[in-house]
Amino acid sequence: MGQPIDSHATHAAGTRSNNPATGVGLEVYYQTAFPSVAVPAAQTALFPETQHGSTVAGSSGFAWHEVEIARVGESVTWTVDGTLLITIDTTNYVGATGGTNILFGHSDINSSVSLDPYYQQVAFTLIDNIVVEQLGVTPTEDADFDGDGDVDGADFLTWQRGLGMAGDLADGDADGDMFVDGDDLAIWRAQFGPGTPAAPTASAVPEPSTWALAALACAACLALAAPPRRIACARARVGT
């Protein structure tokens, strides 16, 4: 995926830096998740001149970590040991993010160069126990926005009022992604009709306005397609 630009990324700590020099307290998020770890005794024995002491709080060296990268729709999250670090929105990526290959890399974002004579021997990452899953998870879908037991024109009006805005079921969000969009309209179309049959009552002829509303909504649906939602998840045990 490459280095995400900030306009696409949301850092859970508010910053990508764990440097205490920021002085605004945001680095505490990283330092709490990744406390200081002492250099292994075996490493100190091999390179006693430089390999001693402990890591700076907020870095992830000298320990195994469970790393998870999960994609749901266009949203990608990166979590380490259960702590969310970053969320990336790939909607406006210039290049496609699909594919079947997985690349593991090791990089240093610092501009300086280490003067440690043993740098090449000690700067490495171990990756083990890799699990790659593609889950066909179907979220609960409900287009009965007003909760009256059926999906009808009134629910369409709810969706129409909420279109393009964040919201929940009462605002027209049928798929549970907390946003009202064309996917929710497609669910309304699929579920349009009566709910649990009620006790027999005197029959009534639908008013012309009701038919017109339904026809208008169905016509709008023809231009929208709801692609299947899939969740992709990759987990690995990483040691540095």
PDB file of C-alpha atoms in Angstrom:
ATOM      1  CA  MET A   1       0.000   0.000   0.000  1.00  0.00           C
ATOM      2  CA  GLY A   2       2.966   2.268   0.539  1.00  0.00           C
ATOM      3  CA  GLN A   3       3.265   5.183   2.925  1.00  0.00           C
ATOM      4  CA  PRO A   4      -0.254   6.594   3.417  1.00  0.00           C
ATOM      5  CA  ILE A   5      -0.574  10.340   3.032  1.00  0.00           C
ATOM      6  CA  ASP A   6      -2.197  12.138   5.936  1.00  0.00           C
ATOM      7  CA  SER A   7      -5.300  13.089   3.969  1.00  0.00           C
ATOM      8  CA  HIS A   8      -6.135   9.377   3.678  1.00  0.00           C
ATOM      9  CA  ALA A   9      -5.061   8.353   7.168  1.00  0.00           C
ATOM     10  CA  THR A  10      -6.437   8.821  10.654  1.00  0.00           C
ATOM     11  CA  HIS A  11      -3.925   8.123  13.426  1.00  0.00           C
ATOM     12  CA  ALA A  12      -5.593   6.893  16.600  1.00  0.00           C
ATOM     13  CA  ALA A  13      -3.111   8.870  18.700  1.00  0.00           C
ATOM     14  CA  GLY A  14      -3.545  12.004  16.608  1.00  0.00           C
ATOM     15  CA  THR A  15       0.026  11.736  15.336  1.00  0.00           C
ATOM     16  CA  ARG A  16       2.361   9.152  13.843  1.00  0.00           C
ATOM     17  CA  SER A  17       5.187  10.188  16.173  1.00  0.00           C
ATOM     18  CA  ASN A  18       6.027   8.653  19.547  1.00  0.00           C
ATOM     19  CA  ASN A  19       8.585  11.369  20.264  1.00  0.00           C
ATOM     20  CA  PRO A  20       8.104  12.865  23.757  1.00  0.00           C
ATOM     21  CA  ALA A  21       9.523  16.130  22.395  1.00  0.00           C
ATOM     22  CA  THR A  22       6.113  16.923  20.896  1.00  0.00           C
ATOM     23  CA  GLY A  23       5.061  18.087  24.339  1.00  0.00           C
ATOM     24  CA  VAL A  24       1.339  17.705  23.697  1.00  0.00           C
ATOM     25  CA  GLY A  25       0.749  14.364  25.381  1.00  0.00           C
ATOM     26  CA  LEU A  26      -0.260  12.479  22.223  1.00  0.00           C
ATOM     27  CA  GLU A  27       2.818  10.260  22.408  1.00  0.00           C
ATOM     28  CA  VAL A  28       1.444   8.678  25.615  1.00  0.00           C
ATOM     29  CA  TYR A  29      -0.906   6.593  23.460  1.00  0.00           C
ATOM     30  CA  TYR A  30       2.055   4.783  21.896  1.00  0.00           C
ATOM     31  CA  GLN A  31       4.119   4.671  25.075  1.00  0.00           C
ATOM     32  CA  THR A  32       1.289   2.983  26.968  1.00  0.00           C
ATOM     33  CA  ALA A  33       0.779   0.381  24.246  1.00  0.00           C
ATOM     34  CA  PHE A  34       4.510  -0.285  23.819  1.00  0.00           C
ATOM     35  CA  PRO A  35       6.408   0.192  27.088  1.00  0.00           C
ATOM     36  CA  SER A  36      10.174   0.103  27.359  1.00  0.00           C
ATOM     37  CA  VAL A  37      11.745  -3.371  26.922  1.00  0.00           C
ATOM     38  CA  ALA A  38      15.252  -4.402  27.991  1.00  0.00           C
ATOM     39  CA  VAL A  39      17.705  -5.675  25.418  1.00  0.00           C
ATOM     40  CA  PRO A  40      17.884  -9.507  25.554  1.00  0.00           C
ATOM     41  CA  ALA A  41      20.895 -10.751  27.521  1.00  0.00           C
ATOM     42  CA  ALA A  42      22.030 -12.948  24.622  1.00  0.00           C
ATOM     43  CA  GLN A  43      22.172  -9.898  22.328  1.00  0.00           C
ATOM     44  CA  THR A  44      24.162  -7.931  24.879  1.00  0.00           C
ATOM     45  CA  ALA A  45      26.584 -10.820  25.196  1.00  0.00           C
ATOM     46  CA  LEU A  46      27.183 -10.810  21.423  1.00  0.00           C
ATOM     47  CA  PHE A  47      27.518  -7.039  21.031  1.00  0.00           C
ATOM     48  CA  PRO A  48      28.320  -5.588  24.471  1.00  0.00           C
ATOM     49  CA  GLU A  49      29.657  -2.278  23.126  1.00  0.00           C
ATOM     50  CA  THR A  50      26.304  -1.011  21.864  1.00  0.00           C
ATOM     51  CA  GLN A  51      23.556  -3.512  22.653  1.00  0.00           C
ATOM     52  CA  HIS A  52      22.571  -2.717  26.207  1.00  0.00           C
ATOM     53  CA  GLY A  53      19.926  -0.763  28.073  1.00  0.00           C
ATOM     54  CA  SER A  54      16.317  -0.769  26.848  1.00  0.00           C
ATOM     55  CA  THR A  55      14.110   0.504  24.074  1.00  0.00           C
ATOM     56  CA  VAL A  56      12.505   3.927  24.134  1.00  0.00           C
ATOM     57  CA  ALA A  57       8.895   3.747  25.330  1.00  0.00           C
ATOM     58  CA  GLY A  58       6.612   3.859  22.327  1.00  0.00           C
ATOM     59  CA  SER A  59       8.787   1.665  20.106  1.00  0.00           C
ATOM     60  CA  SER A  60       8.053  -2.013  19.495  1.00  0.00           C
ATOM     61  CA  GLY A  61      11.487  -3.627  19.605  1.00  0.00           C
ATOM     62  CA  PHE A  62      12.622  -6.784  21.424  1.00  0.00           C
ATOM     63  CA  ALA A  63       9.142  -8.300  21.754  1.00  0.00           C
ATOM     64  CA  TRP A  64       6.593 -10.377  19.886  1.00  0.00           C
ATOM     65  CA  HIS A  65       3.456  -8.533  18.783  1.00  0.00           C
ATOM     66  CA  GLU A  66       0.230  -9.614  17.162  1.00  0.00           C
ATOM     67  CA  VAL A  67      -0.372  -7.409  14.151  1.00  0.00           C
ATOM     68  CA  GLU A  68      -3.671  -7.263  12.311  1.00  0.00           C
ATOM     69  CA  ILE A  69      -4.496  -5.482   9.071  1.00  0.00           C
ATOM     70  CA  ALA A  70      -8.192  -5.643   8.262  1.00  0.00           C
ATOM     71  CA  ARG A  71     -10.130  -4.237   5.362  1.00  0.00           C
ATOM     72  CA  VAL A  72     -13.890  -3.686   5.400  1.00  0.00           C
ATOM     73  CA  GLY A  73     -15.114  -2.055   2.201  1.00  0.00           C
ATOM     74  CA  GLU A  74     -12.796   0.891   1.563  1.00  0.00           C
ATOM     75  CA  SER A  75     -11.630   1.189   5.174  1.00  0.00           C
ATOM     76  CA  VAL A  76      -8.330  -0.423   6.254  1.00  0.00           C
ATOM     77  CA  THR A  77      -7.276  -0.608   9.907  1.00  0.00           C
ATOM     78  CA  TRP A  78      -3.895  -1.481  11.419  1.00  0.00           C
ATOM     79  CA  THR A  79      -3.969  -2.886  14.947  1.00  0.00           C
ATOM     80  CA  VAL A  80      -1.055  -4.097  17.086  1.00  0.00           C
ATOM     81  CA  ASP A  81      -1.714  -6.142  20.226  1.00  0.00           C
ATOM     82  CA  GLY A  82      -5.320  -5.004  20.167  1.00  0.00           C
ATOM     83  CA  THR A  83      -4.408  -1.310  19.994  1.00  0.00           C
ATOM     84  CA  LEU A  84      -5.698   0.538  16.930  1.00  0.00           C
ATOM     85  CA  LEU A  85      -2.902   2.608  15.376  1.00  0.00           C
ATOM     86  CA  ILE A  86      -4.252   3.841  12.077  1.00  0.00           C
ATOM     87  CA  THR A  87      -7.336   3.815   9.860  1.00  0.00           C
ATOM     88  CA  ILE A  88      -6.937   4.434   6.137  1.00  0.00           C
ATOM     89  CA  ASP A  89      -9.659   5.401   3.665  1.00  0.00           C
ATOM     90  CA  THR A  90      -8.785   3.941   0.246  1.00  0.00           C
ATOM     91  CA  THR A  91     -11.799   5.423  -1.552  1.00  0.00           C
ATOM     92  CA  ASN A  92      -9.789   8.065  -3.415  1.00  0.00           C
ATOM     93  CA  TYR A  93      -6.618   6.072  -4.013  1.00  0.00           C
ATOM     94  CA  VAL A  94      -5.289   6.681  -7.522  1.00  0.00           C
ATOM     95  CA  GLY A  95      -4.237   3.050  -7.968  1.00  0.00           C
ATOM     96  CA  ALA A  96      -6.416   0.026  -7.308  1.00  0.00           C
ATOM     97  CA  THR A  97      -5.822  -1.706  -3.959  1.00  0.00           C
ATOM     98  CA  GLY A  98      -6.947  -5.166  -5.072  1.00  0.00           C
ATOM     99  CA  GLY A  99      -4.711  -8.155  -5.745  1.00  0.00           C
ATOM    100  CA  THR A 100      -3.770 -11.540  -4.389  1.00  0.00           C
ATOM    101  CA  ASN A 101      -0.155 -10.950  -3.281  1.00  0.00           C
ATOM    102  CA  ILE A 102       0.941 -10.028   0.234  1.00  0.00           C
ATOM    103  CA  LEU A 103       4.179  -8.139   0.843  1.00  0.00           C
ATOM    104  CA  PHE A 104       5.952  -7.942   4.191  1.00  0.00           C
ATOM    105  CA  GLY A 105       8.547  -5.221   4.520  1.00  0.00           C
ATOM    106  CA  HIS A 106      10.910  -3.675   7.039  1.00  0.00           C
ATOM    107  CA  SER A 107      11.706   0.019   6.826  1.00  0.00           C
ATOM    108  CA  ASP A 108      13.054   2.900   8.869  1.00  0.00           C
ATOM    109  CA  ILE A 109      11.204   6.221   8.517  1.00  0.00           C
ATOM    110  CA  ASN A 110      14.002   8.177  10.226  1.00  0.00           C
ATOM    111  CA  SER A 111      16.156  10.371   8.004  1.00  0.00           C
ATOM    112  CA  SER A 112      19.337   9.705   9.996  1.00  0.00           C
ATOM    113  CA  VAL A 113      21.688   6.737   9.567  1.00  0.00           C
ATOM    114  CA  SER A 114      22.699   4.564  12.519  1.00  0.00           C
ATOM    115  CA  LEU A 115      26.384   4.650  13.434  1.00  0.00           C
ATOM    116  CA  ASP A 116      26.142   1.333  15.278  1.00  0.00           C
ATOM    117  CA  PRO A 117      28.804  -0.931  13.706  1.00  0.00           C
ATOM    118  CA  TYR A 118      26.490  -3.905  14.323  1.00  0.00           C
ATOM    119  CA  TYR A 119      23.462  -2.275  12.696  1.00  0.00           C
ATOM    120  CA  GLN A 120      23.121  -4.864   9.925  1.00  0.00           C
ATOM    121  CA  GLN A 121      23.283  -7.715  12.431  1.00  0.00           C
ATOM    122  CA  VAL A 122      20.650  -6.375  14.813  1.00  0.00           C
ATOM    123  CA  ALA A 123      18.160  -4.461  12.625  1.00  0.00           C
ATOM    124  CA  PHE A 124      15.686  -7.114  11.508  1.00  0.00           C
ATOM    125  CA  THR A 125      12.089  -8.244  11.936  1.00  0.00           C
ATOM    126  CA  LEU A 126      10.794 -11.772  12.451  1.00  0.00           C
ATOM    127  CA  ILE A 127       7.339 -12.639  11.088  1.00  0.00           C
ATOM    128  CA  ASP A 128       5.634 -15.881  12.089  1.00  0.00           C
ATOM    129  CA  ASN A 129       2.196 -17.512  12.320  1.00  0.00           C
ATOM    130  CA  ILE A 130       0.666 -15.655   9.371  1.00  0.00           C
ATOM    131  CA  VAL A 131      -3.089 -16.002   8.933  1.00  0.00           C
ATOM    132  CA  VAL A 132      -4.904 -14.571   5.898  1.00  0.00           C
ATOM    133  CA  GLU A 133      -8.695 -14.668   5.868  1.00  0.00           C
ATOM    134  CA  GLN A 134     -11.373 -13.419   3.518  1.00  0.00           C
ATOM    135  CA  LEU A 135     -14.654 -13.466   5.329  1.00  0.00           C
ATOM    136  CA  GLY A 136     -18.007 -13.210   3.610  1.00  0.00           C
ATOM    137  CA  VAL A 137     -19.557 -11.487   6.574  1.00  0.00           C
ATOM    138  CA  THR A 138     -22.989 -10.113   5.834  1.00  0.00           C
ATOM    139  CA  PRO A 139     -23.996  -7.372   8.238  1.00  0.00           C
ATOM    140  CA  THR A 140     -27.524  -7.281   9.576  1.00  0.00           C
ATOM    141  CA  GLU A 141     -29.644  -5.453   7.017  1.00  0.00           C
ATOM    142  CA  ASP A 142     -32.844  -3.695   7.975  1.00  0.00           C
ATOM    143  CA  ALA A 143     -34.676  -1.097   5.887  1.00  0.00           C
ATOM    144  CA  ASP A 144     -37.595  -0.705   8.314  1.00  0.00           C
ATOM    145  CA  PHE A 145     -36.310   2.689   9.411  1.00  0.00           C
ATOM    146  CA  ASP A 146     -39.419   3.711  11.326  1.00  0.00           C
ATOM    147  CA  GLY A 147     -39.781   0.352  13.100  1.00  0.00           C
ATOM    148  CA  ASP A 148     -43.425  -0.181  12.143  1.00  0.00           C
ATOM    149  CA  GLY A 149     -42.930  -3.768  10.960  1.00  0.00           C
ATOM    150  CA  ASP A 150     -42.834  -3.198   7.205  1.00  0.00           C
ATOM    151  CA  VAL A 151     -40.655  -1.582   4.554  1.00  0.00           C
ATOM    152  CA  ASP A 152     -42.647   0.978   2.640  1.00  0.00           C
ATOM    153  CA  GLY A 153     -42.724   4.478   1.203  1.00  0.00           C
ATOM    154  CA  ALA A 154     -42.346   6.078   4.605  1.00  0.00           C
ATOM    155  CA  ASP A 155     -39.016   4.298   5.019  1.00  0.00           C
ATOM    156  CA  PHE A 156     -37.937   5.548   1.596  1.00  0.00           C
ATOM    157  CA  LEU A 157     -38.640   9.123   2.691  1.00  0.00           C
ATOM    158  CA  THR A 158     -36.484   8.538   5.775  1.00  0.00           C
ATOM    159  CA  TRP A 159     -33.630   7.312   3.579  1.00  0.00           C
ATOM    160  CA  GLN A 160     -34.092  10.274   1.220  1.00  0.00           C
ATOM    161  CA  ARG A 161     -33.861  12.806   4.050  1.00  0.00           C
ATOM    162  CA  GLY A 162     -30.682  11.196   5.427  1.00  0.00           C
ATOM    163  CA  LEU A 163     -28.942  10.585   2.087  1.00  0.00           C
ATOM    164  CA  GLY A 164     -25.280  11.576   2.150  1.00  0.00           C
ATOM    165  CA  MET A 165     -25.079  12.008   5.918  1.00  0.00           C
ATOM    166  CA  ALA A 166     -23.795   9.949   8.847  1.00  0.00           C
ATOM    167  CA  GLY A 167     -26.551   8.247  10.778  1.00  0.00           C
ATOM    168  CA  ASP A 168     -28.057   5.066  12.149  1.00  0.00           C
ATOM    169  CA  LEU A 169     -31.140   2.980  11.399  1.00  0.00           C
ATOM    170  CA  ALA A 170     -33.566   5.774  12.271  1.00  0.00           C
ATOM    171  CA  ASP A 171     -31.809   8.037   9.745  1.00  0.00           C
ATOM    172  CA  GLY A 172     -31.897   5.570   6.828  1.00  0.00           C
ATOM    173  CA  ASP A 173     -28.778   3.455   7.449  1.00  0.00           C
ATOM    174  CA  ALA A 174     -29.872  -0.081   6.513  1.00  0.00           C
ATOM    175  CA  ASP A 175     -26.494  -1.852   6.483  1.00  0.00           C
ATOM    176  CA  GLY A 176     -25.078  -0.661   9.795  1.00  0.00           C
ATOM    177  CA  ASP A 177     -22.091   1.257   8.400  1.00  0.00           C
ATOM    178  CA  MET A 178     -23.316   4.464  10.070  1.00  0.00           C
ATOM    179  CA  PHE A 179     -23.715   6.288   6.749  1.00  0.00           C
ATOM    180  CA  VAL A 180     -26.774   6.770   4.554  1.00  0.00           C
ATOM    181  CA  ASP A 181     -26.007   6.026   0.910  1.00  0.00           C
ATOM    182  CA  GLY A 182     -26.992   4.054  -2.169  1.00  0.00           C
ATOM    183  CA  ASP A 183     -26.244   0.734  -0.477  1.00  0.00           C
ATOM    184  CA  ASP A 184     -29.050   1.432   1.964  1.00  0.00           C
ATOM    185  CA  LEU A 185     -31.447   2.220  -0.872  1.00  0.00           C
ATOM    186  CA  ALA A 186     -30.608  -1.105  -2.503  1.00  0.00           C
ATOM    187  CA  ILE A 187     -31.511  -2.883   0.756  1.00  0.00           C
ATOM    188  CA  TRP A 188     -34.779  -0.922   0.927  1.00  0.00           C
ATOM    189  CA  ARG A 189     -35.576  -2.069  -2.588  1.00  0.00           C
ATOM    190  CA  ALA A 190     -34.851  -5.721  -1.740  1.00  0.00           C
ATOM    191  CA  GLN A 191     -36.954  -5.622   1.426  1.00  0.00           C
ATOM    192  CA  PHE A 192     -39.799  -3.446   0.147  1.00  0.00           C
ATOM    193  CA  GLY A 193     -43.134  -4.916   1.170  1.00  0.00           C
ATOM    194  CA  PRO A 194     -45.168  -5.933   4.210  1.00  0.00           C
ATOM    195  CA  GLY A 195     -43.558  -7.424   7.279  1.00  0.00           C
ATOM    196  CA  THR A 196     -45.205 -10.002   9.533  1.00  0.00           C
ATOM    197  CA  PRO A 197     -48.765 -10.500   8.236  1.00  0.00           C
ATOM    198  CA  ALA A 198     -51.308  -8.762  10.435  1.00  0.00           C
ATOM    199  CA  ALA A 199     -54.767 -10.048  11.339  1.00  0.00           C
ATOM    200  CA  PRO A 200     -57.252  -9.848   8.412  1.00  0.00           C
ATOM    201  CA  THR A 201     -58.874  -6.438   8.094  1.00  0.00           C
ATOM    202  CA  ALA A 202     -61.125  -4.739   5.621  1.00  0.00           C
ATOM    203  CA  SER A 203     -59.281  -4.427   2.340  1.00  0.00           C
ATOM    204  CA  ALA A 204     -58.312  -0.997   1.103  1.00  0.00           C
ATOM    205  CA  VAL A 205     -57.242   0.179  -2.330  1.00  0.00           C
ATOM    206  CA  PRO A 206     -53.817   1.849  -2.239  1.00  0.00           C
ATOM    207  CA  GLU A 207     -53.961   5.538  -2.982  1.00  0.00           C
ATOM    208  CA  PRO A 208     -52.404   6.632  -6.295  1.00  0.00           C
ATOM    209  CA  SER A 209     -49.817   8.676  -4.419  1.00  0.00           C
ATOM    210  CA  THR A 210     -48.557   5.515  -2.688  1.00  0.00           C
ATOM    211  CA  TRP A 211     -48.058   3.737  -6.012  1.00  0.00           C
ATOM    212  CA  ALA A 212     -46.347   6.791  -7.446  1.00  0.00           C
ATOM    213  CA  LEU A 213     -43.952   6.937  -4.501  1.00  0.00           C
ATOM    214  CA  ALA A 214     -43.070   3.269  -4.827  1.00  0.00           C
ATOM    215  CA  ALA A 215     -42.537   3.622  -8.578  1.00  0.00           C
ATOM    216  CA  LEU A 216     -40.303   6.651  -8.043  1.00  0.00           C
ATOM    217  CA  ALA A 217     -38.179   4.841  -5.478  1.00  0.00           C
ATOM    218  CA  CYS A 218     -37.827   1.706  -7.635  1.00  0.00           C
ATOM    219  CA  ALA A 219     -36.831   3.813 -10.624  1.00  0.00           C
ATOM    220  CA  ALA A 220     -34.098   5.438  -8.554  1.00  0.00           C
ATOM    221  CA  CYS A 221     -32.872   1.977  -7.524  1.00  0.00           C
ATOM    222  CA  LEU A 222     -32.187   0.943 -11.109  1.00  0.00           C
ATOM    223  CA  ALA A 223     -29.211   3.265 -11.268  1.00  0.00           C
ATOM    224  CA  LEU A 224     -27.656   1.911  -8.057  1.00  0.00           C
ATOM    225  CA  ALA A 225     -25.991  -1.415  -7.404  1.00  0.00           C
ATOM    226  CA  ALA A 226     -24.820  -2.694  -4.052  1.00  0.00           C
ATOM    227  CA  PRO A 227     -21.557  -4.645  -4.427  1.00  0.00           C
ATOM    228  CA  PRO A 228     -21.101  -7.533  -1.996  1.00  0.00           C
ATOM    229  CA  ARG A 229     -19.394  -6.464   1.218  1.00  0.00           C
ATOM    230  CA  ARG A 230     -16.424  -8.569   2.191  1.00  0.00           C
ATOM    231  CA  ILE A 231     -13.995  -8.352   5.033  1.00  0.00           C
ATOM    232  CA  ALA A 232     -10.345  -9.190   4.437  1.00  0.00           C
ATOM    233  CA  CYS A 233      -8.114  -9.739   7.421  1.00  0.00           C
ATOM    234  CA  ALA A 234      -4.414 -10.565   7.749  1.00  0.00           C
ATOM    235  CA  ARG A 235      -2.791 -11.358  11.091  1.00  0.00           C
ATOM    236  CA  ALA A 236       0.820 -12.085  11.897  1.00  0.00           C
ATOM    237  CA  ARG A 237       3.010 -12.559  14.971  1.00  0.00           C
ATOM    238  CA  VAL A 238       5.904 -10.136  14.672  1.00  0.00           C
ATOM    239  CA  GLY A 239       9.087  -9.827  16.653  1.00  0.00           C
ATOM    240  CA  THR A 240      11.677  -7.100  16.304  1.00  0.00           C
TER     241      THR A 240
END
